[in-house]
Every structure is written in structure tokens, then in C-alpha cells.
Short mmCIF file of N, CA and C and ligand atoms in Angstrom, two decimals:
data_model
loop_
_atom_site.label_atom_id
_atom_site.label_comp_id
_atom_site.label_asym_id
_atom_site.label_seq_id
_atom_site.Cartn_x
_atom_site.Cartn_y
_atom_site.Cartn_z
N UNK Q 1 35.90 173.50 135.51
CA UNK Q 1 36.99 173.67 134.93
C UNK Q 1 37.30 172.26 134.61
N UNK Q 2 37.83 172.32 133.01
CA UNK Q 2 38.29 171.10 132.44
C UNK Q 2 39.60 170.73 133.10
N UNK Q 3 40.11 169.43 133.06
CA UNK Q 3 41.08 168.82 133.33
C UNK Q 3 42.50 169.50 132.85
N UNK Q 4 42.62 170.02 131.59
CA UNK Q 4 43.50 170.42 130.81
C UNK Q 4 43.79 171.71 131.47
N UNK Q 5 42.65 172.98 131.44
CA UNK Q 5 42.62 174.19 131.76
C UNK Q 5 43.25 174.20 133.39
N UNK Q 6 42.80 173.38 134.21
CA UNK Q 6 43.45 173.25 135.80
C UNK Q 6 44.73 172.99 135.53
N UNK Q 7 45.37 172.31 134.73
CA UNK Q 7 46.55 172.04 134.65
C UNK Q 7 47.53 173.09 134.01
N UNK Q 8 47.08 173.84 133.06
CA UNK Q 8 47.58 174.71 132.53
C UNK Q 8 47.59 176.27 133.61
N UNK Q 9 46.37 176.39 134.35
CA UNK Q 9 46.55 177.16 135.30
C UNK Q 9 47.50 177.11 136.56
N UNK Q 10 47.73 175.75 136.76
CA UNK Q 10 48.68 175.41 137.74
C UNK Q 10 50.31 175.31 137.16
N UNK Q 11 50.42 175.12 135.69
CA UNK Q 11 51.85 175.43 135.24
C UNK Q 11 52.19 176.81 135.14
N UNK Q 12 51.07 177.68 134.81
CA UNK Q 12 51.48 179.20 134.93
C UNK Q 12 51.76 179.63 136.38
N UNK Q 13 50.98 178.90 137.50
CA UNK Q 13 51.43 179.30 138.32
C UNK Q 13 52.78 178.75 139.07
N UNK Q 14 53.11 177.64 138.79
CA UNK Q 14 54.34 177.04 139.15
C UNK Q 14 55.63 177.70 138.51
N UNK Q 15 55.34 178.47 137.15
CA UNK Q 15 56.26 179.13 136.55
C UNK Q 15 56.52 180.59 137.08
N UNK Q 16 55.43 181.18 137.70
CA UNK Q 16 55.38 182.35 138.22
C UNK Q 16 55.18 183.44 136.97
N UNK Q 17 54.34 182.86 136.02
CA UNK Q 17 54.37 183.65 134.68
C UNK Q 17 52.74 184.23 134.87
N UNK Q 18 52.66 185.36 134.45
CA UNK Q 18 51.19 185.64 134.24
C UNK Q 18 50.40 185.33 133.02
N UNK Q 19 49.31 184.51 133.17
CA UNK Q 19 48.72 183.74 132.18
C UNK Q 19 47.76 185.00 131.41
N UNK Q 20 48.42 185.83 130.56
CA UNK Q 20 47.69 186.47 129.85
C UNK Q 20 46.67 185.71 128.80
N UNK Q 21 45.88 186.47 128.27
CA UNK Q 21 44.92 185.70 127.25
C UNK Q 21 45.63 184.79 126.24
N UNK Q 22 46.91 185.53 125.91
CA UNK Q 22 47.42 184.95 124.56
C UNK Q 22 48.18 183.93 124.92
N UNK Q 23 48.98 184.23 126.02
CA UNK Q 23 49.83 183.08 126.53
C UNK Q 23 49.17 182.01 126.73
N UNK Q 24 48.03 182.11 127.06
CA UNK Q 24 47.17 180.91 127.52
C UNK Q 24 46.67 180.29 126.39
N UNK Q 25 46.34 181.20 125.09
CA UNK Q 25 46.04 180.47 124.05
C UNK Q 25 46.97 179.64 123.20
N UNK Q 26 48.37 180.26 123.45
CA UNK Q 26 49.62 179.45 122.74
C UNK Q 26 49.78 178.04 123.55
N UNK Q 27 49.94 178.34 125.04
CA UNK Q 27 50.02 177.31 125.68
C UNK Q 27 49.23 175.94 125.33
N UNK Q 28 47.50 176.52 125.26
CA UNK Q 28 46.48 175.48 125.27
C UNK Q 28 46.78 174.97 123.93
N UNK Q 29 47.00 175.63 122.84
CA UNK Q 29 47.08 175.17 121.56
C UNK Q 29 47.96 173.76 121.60
N UNK Q 30 49.28 174.08 122.15
CA UNK Q 30 50.35 173.07 122.11
C UNK Q 30 50.06 172.06 122.93
N UNK Q 31 49.42 172.22 124.14
CA UNK Q 31 48.98 171.16 125.01
C UNK Q 31 47.86 170.23 124.40
N UNK Q 32 46.85 170.81 123.59
CA UNK Q 32 45.72 170.17 123.28
C UNK Q 32 45.99 169.40 122.21
N UNK Q 33 46.74 169.96 121.44
CA UNK Q 33 46.96 169.36 120.08
C UNK Q 33 48.11 168.24 119.86
N UNK Q 34 48.99 168.10 120.86
CA UNK Q 34 50.16 167.50 120.72
C UNK Q 34 50.93 167.36 119.76
N UNK Q 35 50.81 168.88 119.03
CA UNK Q 35 51.87 168.94 118.01
C UNK Q 35 53.14 169.59 118.39
N UNK Q 36 54.07 169.37 117.25
CA UNK Q 36 55.26 170.04 117.35
C UNK Q 36 55.30 171.32 116.33
N UNK Q 37 54.78 172.28 116.61
CA UNK Q 37 54.52 173.35 115.72
C UNK Q 37 55.52 174.38 115.69
N UNK Q 38 55.73 174.95 114.46
CA UNK Q 38 56.54 176.05 114.37
C UNK Q 38 55.74 177.18 114.71
N UNK Q 39 56.89 178.26 114.83
CA UNK Q 39 56.17 179.66 115.54
C UNK Q 39 55.07 180.15 114.54
N UNK Q 40 55.27 180.06 113.38
CA UNK Q 40 54.32 180.24 112.35
C UNK Q 40 53.14 179.53 112.35
N UNK Q 41 53.18 178.10 112.77
CA UNK Q 41 51.75 177.46 112.90
C UNK Q 41 51.19 178.02 114.03
N UNK Q 42 51.93 178.36 115.09
CA UNK Q 42 51.15 178.80 116.28
C UNK Q 42 50.56 180.12 116.17
N UNK Q 43 51.02 181.04 115.56
CA UNK Q 43 50.51 182.40 115.06
C UNK Q 43 49.15 181.87 114.37
N UNK Q 44 49.27 181.23 113.44
CA UNK Q 44 48.04 180.81 112.52
C UNK Q 44 46.82 180.35 113.48
N UNK Q 45 47.31 179.56 114.47
CA UNK Q 45 46.21 178.87 115.25
C UNK Q 45 45.36 179.95 116.25
N UNK Q 46 46.54 180.87 117.04
CA UNK Q 46 46.14 181.61 117.76
C UNK Q 46 45.21 182.92 116.87
N UNK Q 47 46.00 183.23 115.77
CA UNK Q 47 45.17 184.07 115.11
C UNK Q 47 43.48 183.85 114.55
N UNK Q 48 43.38 182.54 114.21
CA UNK Q 48 41.97 182.37 114.06
C UNK Q 48 40.90 182.40 115.00
N UNK Q 49 41.68 182.39 116.44
CA UNK Q 49 41.18 182.39 117.86
C UNK Q 49 40.59 183.64 118.16
N UNK Q 50 41.82 184.65 117.86
CA UNK Q 50 41.97 186.04 118.38
C UNK Q 50 42.59 186.64 116.82
N UNK Q 51 41.67 187.19 116.03
CA UNK Q 51 42.22 187.93 114.62
C UNK Q 51 43.13 189.08 115.08
N UNK Q 52 42.85 189.77 116.23
CA UNK Q 52 43.59 190.88 116.47
C UNK Q 52 45.06 190.52 116.97
N UNK Q 53 45.28 189.27 117.14
CA UNK Q 53 46.70 188.99 117.66
C UNK Q 53 47.83 189.17 116.46
N UNK Q 54 49.00 189.80 116.68
CA UNK Q 54 49.76 190.12 115.66
C UNK Q 54 50.81 189.22 116.06
N UNK Q 55 51.78 188.91 114.75
CA UNK Q 55 52.64 188.01 114.86
C UNK Q 55 53.90 188.29 115.93
N UNK Q 56 54.00 189.69 116.00
CA UNK Q 56 54.96 190.06 116.78
C UNK Q 56 54.61 189.52 118.42
N UNK Q 57 53.49 189.81 118.73
CA UNK Q 57 53.00 189.73 120.18
C UNK Q 57 52.90 188.10 120.50
N UNK Q 58 52.63 187.33 119.52
CA UNK Q 58 52.35 185.90 119.56
C UNK Q 58 54.16 185.26 119.74
N UNK Q 59 54.89 185.73 118.95
CA UNK Q 59 56.24 185.51 119.02
C UNK Q 59 56.78 185.73 120.29
N UNK Q 60 56.34 186.91 120.79
CA UNK Q 60 56.98 187.24 122.22
C UNK Q 60 56.49 186.39 123.10
N UNK Q 61 55.12 186.22 123.23
CA UNK Q 61 54.82 185.28 124.13
C UNK Q 61 55.12 184.06 124.12
N UNK Q 62 55.53 183.25 122.90
CA UNK Q 62 56.09 181.99 122.78
C UNK Q 62 57.44 182.14 123.30
N UNK Q 63 58.07 183.25 123.43
CA UNK Q 63 59.42 183.21 124.12
C UNK Q 63 59.47 183.35 125.51
N UNK Q 64 58.58 184.08 125.94
CA UNK Q 64 58.45 184.31 127.49
C UNK Q 64 57.91 182.85 128.05
N UNK Q 65 57.18 182.07 127.36
CA UNK Q 65 56.55 180.67 127.80
C UNK Q 65 57.86 179.93 127.64
N UNK Q 66 58.61 179.88 126.67
CA UNK Q 66 59.82 179.17 126.77
C UNK Q 66 60.70 179.45 127.81
N UNK Q 67 60.93 180.76 128.19
CA UNK Q 67 61.92 181.17 129.13
C UNK Q 67 61.55 180.53 130.35
N UNK Q 68 60.18 180.51 130.47
CA UNK Q 68 59.57 180.19 131.67
C UNK Q 68 59.73 178.77 132.02
N UNK Q 69 60.03 178.00 130.97
CA UNK Q 69 60.03 176.65 130.84
C UNK Q 69 58.71 175.73 130.45
N UNK Q 70 57.74 176.48 130.00
CA UNK Q 70 56.37 175.98 130.08
C UNK Q 70 56.21 175.47 128.50
N UNK Q 71 57.14 175.89 127.67
CA UNK Q 71 57.13 175.67 126.35
C UNK Q 71 58.63 175.39 125.90
N UNK Q 72 58.78 174.13 125.07
CA UNK Q 72 60.27 174.22 124.84
C UNK Q 72 60.46 173.72 123.31
N UNK Q 73 61.65 174.14 122.83
CA UNK Q 73 62.06 174.14 121.56
C UNK Q 73 62.40 172.74 121.15
N UNK Q 74 61.94 172.06 120.13
CA UNK Q 74 62.44 170.68 119.90
C UNK Q 74 63.70 170.70 119.08
N UNK Q 75 64.39 169.97 119.31
CA UNK Q 75 65.66 169.91 118.32
C UNK Q 75 64.98 169.35 116.99
N UNK Q 76 65.72 169.95 116.03
CA UNK Q 76 65.10 169.56 114.50
C UNK Q 76 66.09 170.49 113.40
N UNK Q 77 67.09 169.69 113.16
CA UNK Q 77 67.96 170.67 112.65
C UNK Q 77 67.61 170.84 111.05
N UNK Q 78 68.27 172.04 110.51
CA UNK Q 78 68.02 172.30 109.31
C UNK Q 78 66.40 173.05 109.12
N UNK Q 79 65.54 172.70 109.71
CA UNK Q 79 64.15 173.19 109.88
C UNK Q 79 64.05 174.20 110.75
N UNK Q 80 62.81 175.00 110.52
CA UNK Q 80 62.14 175.92 111.31
C UNK Q 80 62.19 175.21 112.75
N UNK Q 81 62.29 176.18 113.71
CA UNK Q 81 62.22 175.81 115.29
C UNK Q 81 60.83 174.81 115.47
N UNK Q 82 60.68 173.86 116.11
CA UNK Q 82 59.47 173.54 116.52
C UNK Q 82 59.30 173.38 118.18
N UNK Q 83 57.86 174.05 118.42
CA UNK Q 83 57.74 174.05 119.85
C UNK Q 83 56.77 173.20 120.33
N UNK Q 84 56.72 173.08 121.52
CA UNK Q 84 56.21 171.76 122.32
C UNK Q 84 55.76 172.12 123.66
N UNK Q 85 54.45 172.04 124.02
CA UNK Q 85 54.05 172.14 125.32
C UNK Q 85 55.06 171.31 126.55
N UNK Q 86 55.44 171.76 127.32
CA UNK Q 86 56.41 171.16 128.43
C UNK Q 86 55.62 170.49 129.45
N UNK Q 87 54.30 170.14 129.56
CA UNK Q 87 53.66 169.95 130.98
C UNK Q 87 53.94 168.58 131.39
N UNK Q 88 54.51 167.76 130.31
CA UNK Q 88 54.79 166.14 130.77
C UNK Q 88 56.13 165.95 130.05
N UNK Q 89 56.95 165.31 130.67
CA UNK Q 89 58.18 164.77 130.26
C UNK Q 89 57.87 163.73 129.21
N UNK Q 90 58.83 163.85 128.10
CA UNK Q 90 58.84 163.06 126.95
C UNK Q 90 59.85 163.06 126.18
N UNK Q 91 60.20 162.10 125.59
CA UNK Q 91 61.06 162.04 124.63
C UNK Q 91 60.50 162.05 123.44
N UNK Q 92 61.63 162.14 122.07
CA UNK Q 92 61.16 162.23 121.03
C UNK Q 92 61.62 161.30 119.92
N UNK Q 93 60.63 161.33 119.16
CA UNK Q 93 61.06 160.57 117.66
C UNK Q 93 60.99 161.20 116.37
N UNK Q 94 62.10 161.28 115.60
CA UNK Q 94 61.87 162.20 114.38
C UNK Q 94 62.17 161.12 113.15
N UNK Q 95 61.01 161.32 112.35
CA UNK Q 95 61.03 160.48 111.17
C UNK Q 95 62.06 161.01 110.27
N UNK Q 96 62.93 160.36 109.64
CA UNK Q 96 63.82 160.84 108.76
C UNK Q 96 63.18 160.84 107.33
N UNK Q 97 61.91 160.41 107.16
CA UNK Q 97 61.30 160.42 105.72
C UNK Q 97 60.35 161.55 105.63
N UNK Q 98 59.17 161.53 106.60
CA UNK Q 98 58.44 162.69 106.60
C UNK Q 98 58.51 163.92 107.45
N UNK Q 99 59.77 163.77 108.48
CA UNK Q 99 60.26 164.82 109.38
C UNK Q 99 59.25 165.09 110.63
N UNK Q 100 58.29 163.96 110.70
CA UNK Q 100 57.16 164.44 111.65
C UNK Q 100 58.14 163.92 113.02
N UNK Q 101 57.82 164.94 114.05
CA UNK Q 101 58.13 164.80 115.24
C UNK Q 101 57.24 164.28 116.17
N UNK Q 102 57.51 162.89 116.63
CA UNK Q 102 56.24 162.56 117.68
C UNK Q 102 56.85 162.28 119.04
N UNK Q 103 55.95 162.12 119.91
CA UNK Q 103 56.18 161.96 121.40
C UNK Q 103 56.50 160.71 121.61
N UNK Q 104 57.33 160.28 122.46
CA UNK Q 104 57.57 159.07 123.11
C UNK Q 104 57.28 159.09 124.43
N UNK Q 105 56.51 158.06 124.94
CA UNK Q 105 56.54 158.27 126.65
C UNK Q 105 57.51 158.15 127.45
N UNK Q 106 57.85 159.11 128.36
CA UNK Q 106 58.98 159.05 129.12
C UNK Q 106 59.47 157.73 129.79
N UNK Q 107 60.56 157.54 129.78
CA UNK Q 107 61.19 156.59 130.69
C UNK Q 107 62.50 157.07 131.10
N UNK Q 108 62.80 156.70 132.50
CA UNK Q 108 64.18 157.09 133.01
C UNK Q 108 65.54 156.32 132.30
N UNK Q 109 66.29 157.02 132.14
CA UNK Q 109 67.74 156.41 131.56
C UNK Q 109 68.34 155.76 133.23
N UNK Q 110 68.66 154.76 133.13
CA UNK Q 110 69.43 154.34 134.56
C UNK Q 110 70.63 155.30 134.79
N UNK Q 111 70.55 155.63 135.90
CA UNK Q 111 71.61 156.76 136.37
C UNK Q 111 72.83 156.48 136.06
N UNK Q 112 73.34 155.35 136.15
CA UNK Q 112 74.49 154.68 135.80
C UNK Q 112 75.09 154.81 134.39
N UNK Q 113 74.09 154.95 133.60
CA UNK Q 113 74.43 154.94 131.94
C UNK Q 113 75.12 156.03 131.63
N UNK Q 114 74.84 157.07 132.17
CA UNK Q 114 75.80 158.27 131.64
C UNK Q 114 76.74 158.73 132.58
N UNK Q 115 76.62 158.37 133.76
CA UNK Q 115 77.33 158.94 134.94
C UNK Q 115 78.97 159.26 134.55
N UNK Q 116 79.49 157.99 133.80
CA UNK Q 116 81.04 157.86 133.52
C UNK Q 116 81.09 159.01 132.55
N UNK Q 117 80.41 158.83 131.39
CA UNK Q 117 80.81 159.80 130.18
C UNK Q 117 80.44 161.49 130.52
N UNK Q 118 79.74 161.80 131.41
CA UNK Q 118 79.35 163.18 131.71
C UNK Q 118 80.29 163.76 132.67
N UNK Q 119 81.24 162.87 133.28
CA UNK Q 119 82.11 163.23 134.20
C UNK Q 119 81.53 164.04 135.31
N UNK Q 120 81.91 165.21 136.23
CA UNK Q 120 81.11 165.91 137.13
C UNK Q 120 80.33 166.63 136.36
N UNK Q 121 79.68 166.88 135.40
CA UNK Q 121 78.97 167.93 135.04
C UNK Q 121 77.50 167.37 135.99
N UNK Q 122 76.92 168.57 136.01
CA UNK Q 122 75.60 168.50 136.50
C UNK Q 122 74.22 168.50 135.62
N UNK Q 123 73.61 167.58 135.62
CA UNK Q 123 72.57 167.46 134.55
C UNK Q 123 71.01 167.98 135.10
N UNK Q 124 70.62 168.65 134.55
CA UNK Q 124 69.26 169.31 135.06
C UNK Q 124 68.13 168.99 134.16
N UNK Q 125 68.24 168.29 132.98
CA UNK Q 125 67.40 167.78 132.50
C UNK Q 125 67.84 167.22 131.25
N UNK Q 126 67.44 166.42 130.67
CA UNK Q 126 67.58 165.49 129.46
C UNK Q 126 66.59 164.67 128.58
N UNK Q 127 66.64 164.60 127.39
CA UNK Q 127 65.79 164.00 126.69
C UNK Q 127 66.23 163.05 125.41
N UNK Q 128 65.70 161.97 125.15
CA UNK Q 128 66.44 161.43 124.13
C UNK Q 128 65.45 161.74 122.86
N UNK Q 129 66.45 161.60 121.79
CA UNK Q 129 65.85 162.13 120.46
C UNK Q 129 66.02 160.65 119.49
N UNK Q 130 64.80 160.01 119.03
CA UNK Q 130 65.39 158.70 118.30
C UNK Q 130 65.00 159.44 116.94
N UNK Q 131 65.71 158.45 116.06
CA UNK Q 131 65.57 158.80 114.44
C UNK Q 131 65.13 157.59 113.74
N UNK Q 132 64.50 157.66 112.81
CA UNK Q 132 64.23 156.73 111.87
C UNK Q 132 63.04 156.76 111.29
N UNK Q 133 62.38 155.66 111.12
CA UNK Q 133 61.02 155.70 110.04
C UNK Q 133 59.88 155.53 110.95
N UNK Q 134 59.02 156.15 110.78
CA UNK Q 134 57.77 156.28 111.59
C UNK Q 134 56.71 155.17 111.06
N UNK Q 135 55.70 154.80 111.90
CA UNK Q 135 54.74 153.76 111.61
C UNK Q 135 54.15 154.25 110.10
N UNK Q 136 53.66 155.33 110.06
CA UNK Q 136 53.13 155.78 108.87
C UNK Q 136 53.75 155.65 107.65
N UNK Q 137 55.12 156.12 108.00
CA UNK Q 137 55.86 155.65 106.56
C UNK Q 137 56.44 154.13 106.35
N UNK Q 138 56.48 153.60 107.39
CA UNK Q 138 56.75 152.20 107.30
C UNK Q 138 55.56 151.34 106.51
N UNK Q 139 54.24 151.86 107.19
CA UNK Q 139 52.95 151.17 106.42
C UNK Q 139 52.59 151.80 105.01
N UNK Q 140 53.35 153.06 104.74
CA UNK Q 140 52.91 153.28 103.12
C UNK Q 140 53.89 153.04 102.17
N UNK Q 141 54.72 151.96 102.55
CA UNK Q 141 55.64 151.57 101.40
C UNK Q 141 54.80 151.27 100.34
N UNK Q 142 55.17 151.48 99.26
CA UNK Q 142 54.71 151.30 97.86
C UNK Q 142 54.37 149.39 97.86
N UNK Q 143 53.01 149.26 97.56
CA UNK Q 143 52.73 147.69 97.62
C UNK Q 143 52.85 147.12 96.36
N UNK Q 144 53.25 145.90 96.06
CA UNK Q 144 53.38 145.24 94.61
C UNK Q 144 54.59 145.54 94.04
N UNK Q 145 55.67 146.56 94.57
CA UNK Q 145 56.74 146.87 93.91
C UNK Q 145 57.72 145.94 94.07
N UNK Q 146 58.87 145.81 93.19
CA UNK Q 146 59.78 144.74 93.16
C UNK Q 146 60.66 144.85 94.84
N UNK Q 147 60.69 144.16 95.38
CA UNK Q 147 61.43 143.89 96.66
C UNK Q 147 62.89 143.87 96.23
N UNK Q 148 63.51 144.59 96.87
CA UNK Q 148 64.97 144.69 96.74
C UNK Q 148 65.74 143.90 98.05
ZN1 LIG D 201 57.26 159.21 108.64
ZN1 LIG D 202 57.08 166.63 122.23
#
């Protein structure tokens, strides 16, 4: 068994969710490709592997995976929701030019940082969304143009 499939099996077990072939395919796709895919893109990928998969069942499976916490919706306003395998904690970086959503390795916020602002609220999870210009966009700025 590969490392990823062991990880997926364990994730299903921990979430007490039955790993049906399609749920497995959805989670495997997201975990393997490290993409932040829309429901439509996930449907396309699962459908290539299992042409009998209907849009409705793929969407339902996505929803139950999200409910079980194995998949999460990534914040991205004004666009179709993007989904992410939630096996490892990480932050996000959203490029304001090409709208790519990238994973940023996890680091903890100092506990003291948010405590005062949060008051007595109980936090179960958090993530940071950084916004700006990704490396690809930075490097693909037109060359030889007049610099302003
Ligand atoms: Zn970009
Ligand atoms: Zn992510």
C-alpha cells in the first residue's frame, strides 16, 4: 500500500466515514494533486476515472467529505468555491492577478496574538489567507517595458 493510500484510509477511519470508491476517488484526487479544485473540476477528474459517476453523486460525496472534515472549502470570494484535501494543516496564499490558490506550510500563531481580540470566544481552528502577487506572476512581468 502506498503512503498516500494509507493516509487516506486512516483519514476515513478517523472521520468515521465509509470510504466508498467515489469518496475515495474525490479525496485521492485532491490530496494527490494539491490543487484547489472547483466542484466542476473534481467532477471532471472523477468522471475520467469512472465514467459512470454522475455530477449529483460526486457533489454529494464532496459534501459528505466536507461535513466529515476531510475536505474543506477554501475562501475565495466572487468565484466558484474551491476545495482542498484537509489532511495536513496549512495556510493559503491567493494571487490577486491570476487567482491561483497556493498552500503555505503551516506555522502556529503565537497564542497571545489573537487572545485579546477574540475575547472569550473559543477557537477550534483557524487559517491565514495571504493575498498578493504569486511568484509566477512576479517573474512573468513584461521584460524590456518602460519601468514606472
Ligand atoms: Zn499569480
Ligand atoms: Zn490548500
